[in-house]
mmCIF file of C-alpha atoms in Angstrom:
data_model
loop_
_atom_site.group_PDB
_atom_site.id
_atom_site.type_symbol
_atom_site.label_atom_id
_atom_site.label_comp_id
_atom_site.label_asym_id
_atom_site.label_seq_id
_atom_site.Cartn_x
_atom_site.Cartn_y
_atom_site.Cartn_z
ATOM 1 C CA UNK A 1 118.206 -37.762 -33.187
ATOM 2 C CA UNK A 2 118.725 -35.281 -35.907
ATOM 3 C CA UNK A 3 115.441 -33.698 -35.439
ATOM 4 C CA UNK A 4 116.420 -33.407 -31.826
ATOM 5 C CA UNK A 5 119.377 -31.470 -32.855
ATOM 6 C CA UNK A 6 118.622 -29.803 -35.720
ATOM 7 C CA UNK A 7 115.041 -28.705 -34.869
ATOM 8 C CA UNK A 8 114.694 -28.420 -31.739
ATOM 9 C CA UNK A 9 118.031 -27.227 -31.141
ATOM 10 C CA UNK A 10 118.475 -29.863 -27.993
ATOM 11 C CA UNK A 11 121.873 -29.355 -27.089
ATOM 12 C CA UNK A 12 122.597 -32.132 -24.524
ATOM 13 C CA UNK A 13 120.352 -35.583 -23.726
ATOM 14 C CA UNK A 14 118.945 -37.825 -21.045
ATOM 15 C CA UNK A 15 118.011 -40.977 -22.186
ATOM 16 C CA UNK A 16 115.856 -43.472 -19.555
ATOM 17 C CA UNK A 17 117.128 -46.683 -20.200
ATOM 18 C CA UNK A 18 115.194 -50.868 -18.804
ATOM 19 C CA UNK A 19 118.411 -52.881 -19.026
ATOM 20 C CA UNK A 20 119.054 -56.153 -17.764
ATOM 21 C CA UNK A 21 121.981 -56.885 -15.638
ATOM 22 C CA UNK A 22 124.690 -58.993 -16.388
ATOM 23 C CA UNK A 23 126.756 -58.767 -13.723
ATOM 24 C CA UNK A 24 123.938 -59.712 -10.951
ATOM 25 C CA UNK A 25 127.165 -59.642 -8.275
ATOM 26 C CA UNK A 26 127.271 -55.618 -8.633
ATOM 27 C CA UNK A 27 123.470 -54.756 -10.019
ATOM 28 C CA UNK A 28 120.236 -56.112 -8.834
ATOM 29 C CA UNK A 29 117.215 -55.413 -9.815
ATOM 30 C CA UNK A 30 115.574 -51.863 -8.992
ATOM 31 C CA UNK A 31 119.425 -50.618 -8.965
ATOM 32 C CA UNK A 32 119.876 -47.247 -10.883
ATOM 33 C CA UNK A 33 123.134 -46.510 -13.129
ATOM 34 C CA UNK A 34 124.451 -43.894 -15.509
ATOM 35 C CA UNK A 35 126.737 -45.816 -18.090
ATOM 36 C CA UNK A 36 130.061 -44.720 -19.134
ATOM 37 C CA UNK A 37 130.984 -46.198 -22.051
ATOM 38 C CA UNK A 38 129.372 -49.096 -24.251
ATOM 39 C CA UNK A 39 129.939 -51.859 -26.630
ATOM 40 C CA UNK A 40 127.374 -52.193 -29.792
ATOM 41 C CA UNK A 41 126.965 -55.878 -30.740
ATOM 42 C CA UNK A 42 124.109 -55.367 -32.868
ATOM 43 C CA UNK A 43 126.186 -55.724 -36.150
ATOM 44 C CA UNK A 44 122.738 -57.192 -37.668
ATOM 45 C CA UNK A 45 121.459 -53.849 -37.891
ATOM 46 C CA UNK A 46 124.108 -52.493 -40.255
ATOM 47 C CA UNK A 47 125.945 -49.295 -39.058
ATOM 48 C CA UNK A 48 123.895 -46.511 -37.639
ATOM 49 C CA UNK A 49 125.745 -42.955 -38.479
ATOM 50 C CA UNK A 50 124.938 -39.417 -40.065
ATOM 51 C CA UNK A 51 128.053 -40.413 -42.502
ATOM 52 C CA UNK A 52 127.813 -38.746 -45.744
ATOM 53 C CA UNK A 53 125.250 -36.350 -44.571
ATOM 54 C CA UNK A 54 126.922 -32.786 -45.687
ATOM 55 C CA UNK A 55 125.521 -30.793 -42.193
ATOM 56 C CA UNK A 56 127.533 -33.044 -40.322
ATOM 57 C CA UNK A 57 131.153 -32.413 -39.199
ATOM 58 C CA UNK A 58 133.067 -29.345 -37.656
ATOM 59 C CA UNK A 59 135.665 -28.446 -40.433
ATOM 60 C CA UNK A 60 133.455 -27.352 -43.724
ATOM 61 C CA UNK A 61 135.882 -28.858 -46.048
ATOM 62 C CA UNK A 62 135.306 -32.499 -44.884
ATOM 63 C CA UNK A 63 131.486 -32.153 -44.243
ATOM 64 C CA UNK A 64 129.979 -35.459 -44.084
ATOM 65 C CA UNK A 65 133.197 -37.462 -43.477
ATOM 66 C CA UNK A 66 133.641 -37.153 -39.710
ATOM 67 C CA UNK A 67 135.363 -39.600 -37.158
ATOM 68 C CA UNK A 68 134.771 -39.108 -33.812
ATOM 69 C CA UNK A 69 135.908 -40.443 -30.731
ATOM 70 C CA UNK A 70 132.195 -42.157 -28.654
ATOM 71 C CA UNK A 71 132.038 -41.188 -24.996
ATOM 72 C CA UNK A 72 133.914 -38.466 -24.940
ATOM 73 C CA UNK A 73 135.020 -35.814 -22.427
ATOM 74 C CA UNK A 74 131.837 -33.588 -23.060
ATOM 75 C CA UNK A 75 129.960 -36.631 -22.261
ATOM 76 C CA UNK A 76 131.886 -37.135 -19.244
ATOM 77 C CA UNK A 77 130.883 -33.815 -17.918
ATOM 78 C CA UNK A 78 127.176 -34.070 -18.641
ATOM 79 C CA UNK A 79 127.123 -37.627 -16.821
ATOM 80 C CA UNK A 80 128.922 -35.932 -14.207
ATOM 81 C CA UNK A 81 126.171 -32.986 -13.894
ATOM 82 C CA UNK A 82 123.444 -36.041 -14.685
ATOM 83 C CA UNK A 83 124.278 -37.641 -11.558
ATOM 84 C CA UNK A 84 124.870 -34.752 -9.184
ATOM 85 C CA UNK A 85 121.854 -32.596 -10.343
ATOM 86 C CA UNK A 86 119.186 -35.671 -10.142
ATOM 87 C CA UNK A 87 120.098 -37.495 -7.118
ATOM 88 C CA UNK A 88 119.554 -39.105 -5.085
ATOM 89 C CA UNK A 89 115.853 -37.474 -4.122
ATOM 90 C CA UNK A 90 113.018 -38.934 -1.989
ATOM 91 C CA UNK A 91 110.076 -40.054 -3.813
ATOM 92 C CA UNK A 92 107.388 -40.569 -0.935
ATOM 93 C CA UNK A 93 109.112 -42.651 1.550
ATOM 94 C CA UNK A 94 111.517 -44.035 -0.670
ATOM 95 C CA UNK A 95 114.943 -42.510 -1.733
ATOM 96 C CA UNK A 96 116.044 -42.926 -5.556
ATOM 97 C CA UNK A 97 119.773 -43.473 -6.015
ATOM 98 C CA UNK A 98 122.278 -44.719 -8.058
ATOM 99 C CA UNK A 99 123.675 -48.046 -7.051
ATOM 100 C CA UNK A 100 127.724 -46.812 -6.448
ATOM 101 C CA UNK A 101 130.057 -49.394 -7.801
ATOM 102 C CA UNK A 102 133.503 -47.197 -8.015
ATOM 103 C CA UNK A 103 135.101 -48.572 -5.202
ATOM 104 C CA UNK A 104 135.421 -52.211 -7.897
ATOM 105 C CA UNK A 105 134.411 -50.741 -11.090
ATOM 106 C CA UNK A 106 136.277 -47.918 -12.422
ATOM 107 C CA UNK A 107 133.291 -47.874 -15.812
ATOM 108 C CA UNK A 108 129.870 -49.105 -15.951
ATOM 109 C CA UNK A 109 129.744 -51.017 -19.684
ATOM 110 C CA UNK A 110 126.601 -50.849 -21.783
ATOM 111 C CA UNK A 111 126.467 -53.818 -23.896
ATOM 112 C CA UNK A 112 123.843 -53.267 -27.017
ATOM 113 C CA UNK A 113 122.578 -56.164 -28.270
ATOM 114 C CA UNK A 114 120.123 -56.895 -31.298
ATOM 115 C CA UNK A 115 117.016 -57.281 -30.579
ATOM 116 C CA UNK A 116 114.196 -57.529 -30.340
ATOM 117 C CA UNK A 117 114.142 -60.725 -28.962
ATOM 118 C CA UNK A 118 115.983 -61.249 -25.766
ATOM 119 C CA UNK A 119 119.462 -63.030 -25.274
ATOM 120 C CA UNK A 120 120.074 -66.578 -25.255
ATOM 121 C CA UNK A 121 121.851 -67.832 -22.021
ATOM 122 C CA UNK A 122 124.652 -68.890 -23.842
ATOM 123 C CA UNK A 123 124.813 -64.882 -25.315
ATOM 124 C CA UNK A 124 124.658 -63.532 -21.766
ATOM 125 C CA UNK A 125 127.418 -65.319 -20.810
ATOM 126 C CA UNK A 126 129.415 -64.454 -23.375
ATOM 127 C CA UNK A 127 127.879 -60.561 -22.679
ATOM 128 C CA UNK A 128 129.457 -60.835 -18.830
ATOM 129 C CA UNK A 129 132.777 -60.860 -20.282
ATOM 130 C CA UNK A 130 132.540 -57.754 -21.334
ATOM 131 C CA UNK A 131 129.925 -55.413 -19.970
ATOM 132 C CA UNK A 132 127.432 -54.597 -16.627
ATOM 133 C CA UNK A 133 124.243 -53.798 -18.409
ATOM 134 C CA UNK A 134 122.511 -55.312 -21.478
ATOM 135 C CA UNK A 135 120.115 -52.955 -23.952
ATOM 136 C CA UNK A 136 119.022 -52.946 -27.707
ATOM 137 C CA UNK A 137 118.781 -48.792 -28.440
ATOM 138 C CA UNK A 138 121.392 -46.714 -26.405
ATOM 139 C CA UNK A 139 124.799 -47.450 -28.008
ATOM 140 C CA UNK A 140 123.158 -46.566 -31.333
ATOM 141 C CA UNK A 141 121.822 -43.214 -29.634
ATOM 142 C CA UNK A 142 125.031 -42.528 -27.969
ATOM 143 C CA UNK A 143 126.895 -42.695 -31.496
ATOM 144 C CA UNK A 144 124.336 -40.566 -33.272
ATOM 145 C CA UNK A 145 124.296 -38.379 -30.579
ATOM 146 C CA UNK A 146 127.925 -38.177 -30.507
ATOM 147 C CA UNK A 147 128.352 -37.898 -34.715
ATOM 148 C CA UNK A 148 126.111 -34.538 -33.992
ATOM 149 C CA UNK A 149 127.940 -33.592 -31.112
ATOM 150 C CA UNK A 150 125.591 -33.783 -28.425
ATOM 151 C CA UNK A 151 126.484 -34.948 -25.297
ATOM 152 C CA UNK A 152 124.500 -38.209 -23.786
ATOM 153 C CA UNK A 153 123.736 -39.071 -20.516
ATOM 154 C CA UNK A 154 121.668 -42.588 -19.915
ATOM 155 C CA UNK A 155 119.725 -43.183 -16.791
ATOM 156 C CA UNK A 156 119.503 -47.162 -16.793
ATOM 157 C CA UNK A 157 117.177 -48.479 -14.440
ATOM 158 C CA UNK A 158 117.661 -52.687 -13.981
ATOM 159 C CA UNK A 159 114.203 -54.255 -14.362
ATOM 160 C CA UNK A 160 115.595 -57.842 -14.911
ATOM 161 C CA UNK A 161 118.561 -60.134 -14.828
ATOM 162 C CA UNK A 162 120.155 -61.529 -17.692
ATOM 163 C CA UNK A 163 118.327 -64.728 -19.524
ATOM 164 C CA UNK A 164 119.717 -67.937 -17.139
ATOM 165 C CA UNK A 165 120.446 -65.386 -14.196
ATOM 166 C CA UNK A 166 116.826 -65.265 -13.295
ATOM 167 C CA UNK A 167 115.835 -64.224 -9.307
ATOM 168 C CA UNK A 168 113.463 -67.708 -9.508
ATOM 169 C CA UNK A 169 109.806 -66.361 -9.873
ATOM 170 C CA UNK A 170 108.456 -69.342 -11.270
ATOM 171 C CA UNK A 171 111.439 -70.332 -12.791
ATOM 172 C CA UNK A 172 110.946 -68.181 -15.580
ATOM 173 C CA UNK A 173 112.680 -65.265 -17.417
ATOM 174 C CA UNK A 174 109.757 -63.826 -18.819
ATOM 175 C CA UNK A 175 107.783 -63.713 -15.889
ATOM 176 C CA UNK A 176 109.988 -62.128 -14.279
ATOM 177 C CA UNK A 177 110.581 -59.579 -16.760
ATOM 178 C CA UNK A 178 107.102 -58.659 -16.673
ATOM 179 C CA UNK A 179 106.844 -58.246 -13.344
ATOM 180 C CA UNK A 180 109.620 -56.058 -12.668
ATOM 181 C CA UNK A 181 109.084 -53.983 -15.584
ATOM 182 C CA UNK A 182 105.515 -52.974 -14.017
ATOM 183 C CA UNK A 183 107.256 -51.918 -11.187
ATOM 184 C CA UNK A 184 109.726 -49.325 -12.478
ATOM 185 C CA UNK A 185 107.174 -47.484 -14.577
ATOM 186 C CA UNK A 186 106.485 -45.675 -11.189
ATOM 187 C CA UNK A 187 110.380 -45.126 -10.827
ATOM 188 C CA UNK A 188 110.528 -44.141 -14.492
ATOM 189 C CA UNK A 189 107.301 -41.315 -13.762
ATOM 190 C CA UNK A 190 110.036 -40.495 -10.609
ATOM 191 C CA UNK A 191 112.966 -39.927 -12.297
ATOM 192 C CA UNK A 192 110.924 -37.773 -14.997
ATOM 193 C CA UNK A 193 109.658 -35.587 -12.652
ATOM 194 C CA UNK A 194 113.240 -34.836 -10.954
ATOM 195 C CA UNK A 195 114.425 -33.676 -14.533
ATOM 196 C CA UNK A 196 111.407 -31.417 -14.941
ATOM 197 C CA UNK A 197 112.043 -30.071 -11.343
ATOM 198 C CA UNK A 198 116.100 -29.709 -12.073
ATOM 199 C CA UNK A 199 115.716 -28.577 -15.121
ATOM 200 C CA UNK A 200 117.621 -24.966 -14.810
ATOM 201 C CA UNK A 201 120.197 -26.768 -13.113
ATOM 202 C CA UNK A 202 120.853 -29.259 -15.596
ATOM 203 C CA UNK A 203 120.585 -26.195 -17.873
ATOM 204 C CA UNK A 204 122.552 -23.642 -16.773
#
């Protein structure tokens, strides 16, 4: 992430995201969401931050000592472009779209968890309480992102249910995983080439 910004001078990100749903009642699998906020449960990990660093912070008498507010209104406004710039487009017969959940949802909650294994039932259940979508990277993007004051869009496409909320292939998570996964690296290749294509528009 710092390389990102301090290298290459990227001013605003698109991440492509596989989650798994958790809430199987509003997101199947295939669907196609942009996050709004998130909740990082991977306290194993320790805290991810640019804390301390001296190049970090906007005042330059408390460089390196920065709070900041995640998912901010800067990041509202890039989702906002995200969205409206990429889609929905045709790709061959078939039209990629985000699965629209505002008439019941009024956020879409990334829940981060830690990896790398994949949750227990009992964790997912727990995990519905409080989120839509279940991930191991983006919430720890989205802060350093945010730390460096970049705004960050995620493009989550759902290539499985939650552990114990499996579709039935075979009975069994993993082979469903796999299966699914294969699927969306054509939607993945998609949704790539739409950026490349939008580009000035997501630009300017």
């Amino acid at each position: 992430m710092w390389a990102m910004a301090h290298e290459l001078l990227c001013d605003k990100i698109i991440a492509l995201a596989s989650v798994g749903s958790i809430r199987p009642d509003l997101f199947r699998i295939g669907d196609i969401a942009i996050p709004t906020d998130f909740i990082d449960f991977a306290y194993q990990r320790g805290t991810m931050t640019f804390w301390g660093n001296s190049d970090v912070g906007p005042f330059s008498g408390e460089k390196g000592r920065i709070h900041y507010t995640p998912c901010d209104h800067d990041d509202l406004l890039w989702r906002k472009k995200v969205a409206a710039t990429l889609f929905p487009f045709k790709e061959g017969s078939h039209t990629v779209c985000l699965r629209d959940v505002s008439d019941t949802e009024p956020e879409i909650v990334y829940a981060q968890a830690n990896g790398p294994r994949f949750e227990s039932r009992a964790e997912v259940r727990m995990l519905q309480g409080h989120g839509h979508l279940v991930g191991m990277t983006c919430a720890s993007e989205w802060t350093l992102a945010g730390e460096l004051g970049v705004p960050y869009a995620i493009v989550a496409m759902v290539d499985n249910l939650g552990n114990g909320l499996d579709s039935g292939i075979d009975g069994n998570f993993m082979t469903e995983y796999q299966k699914h996964r294969n699927e969306h690296f054509h939607t993945t290749a998609a949704i790539l080439d739409q950026i490349g294509r939008k580009a000035r528009e997501l630009l300017f």
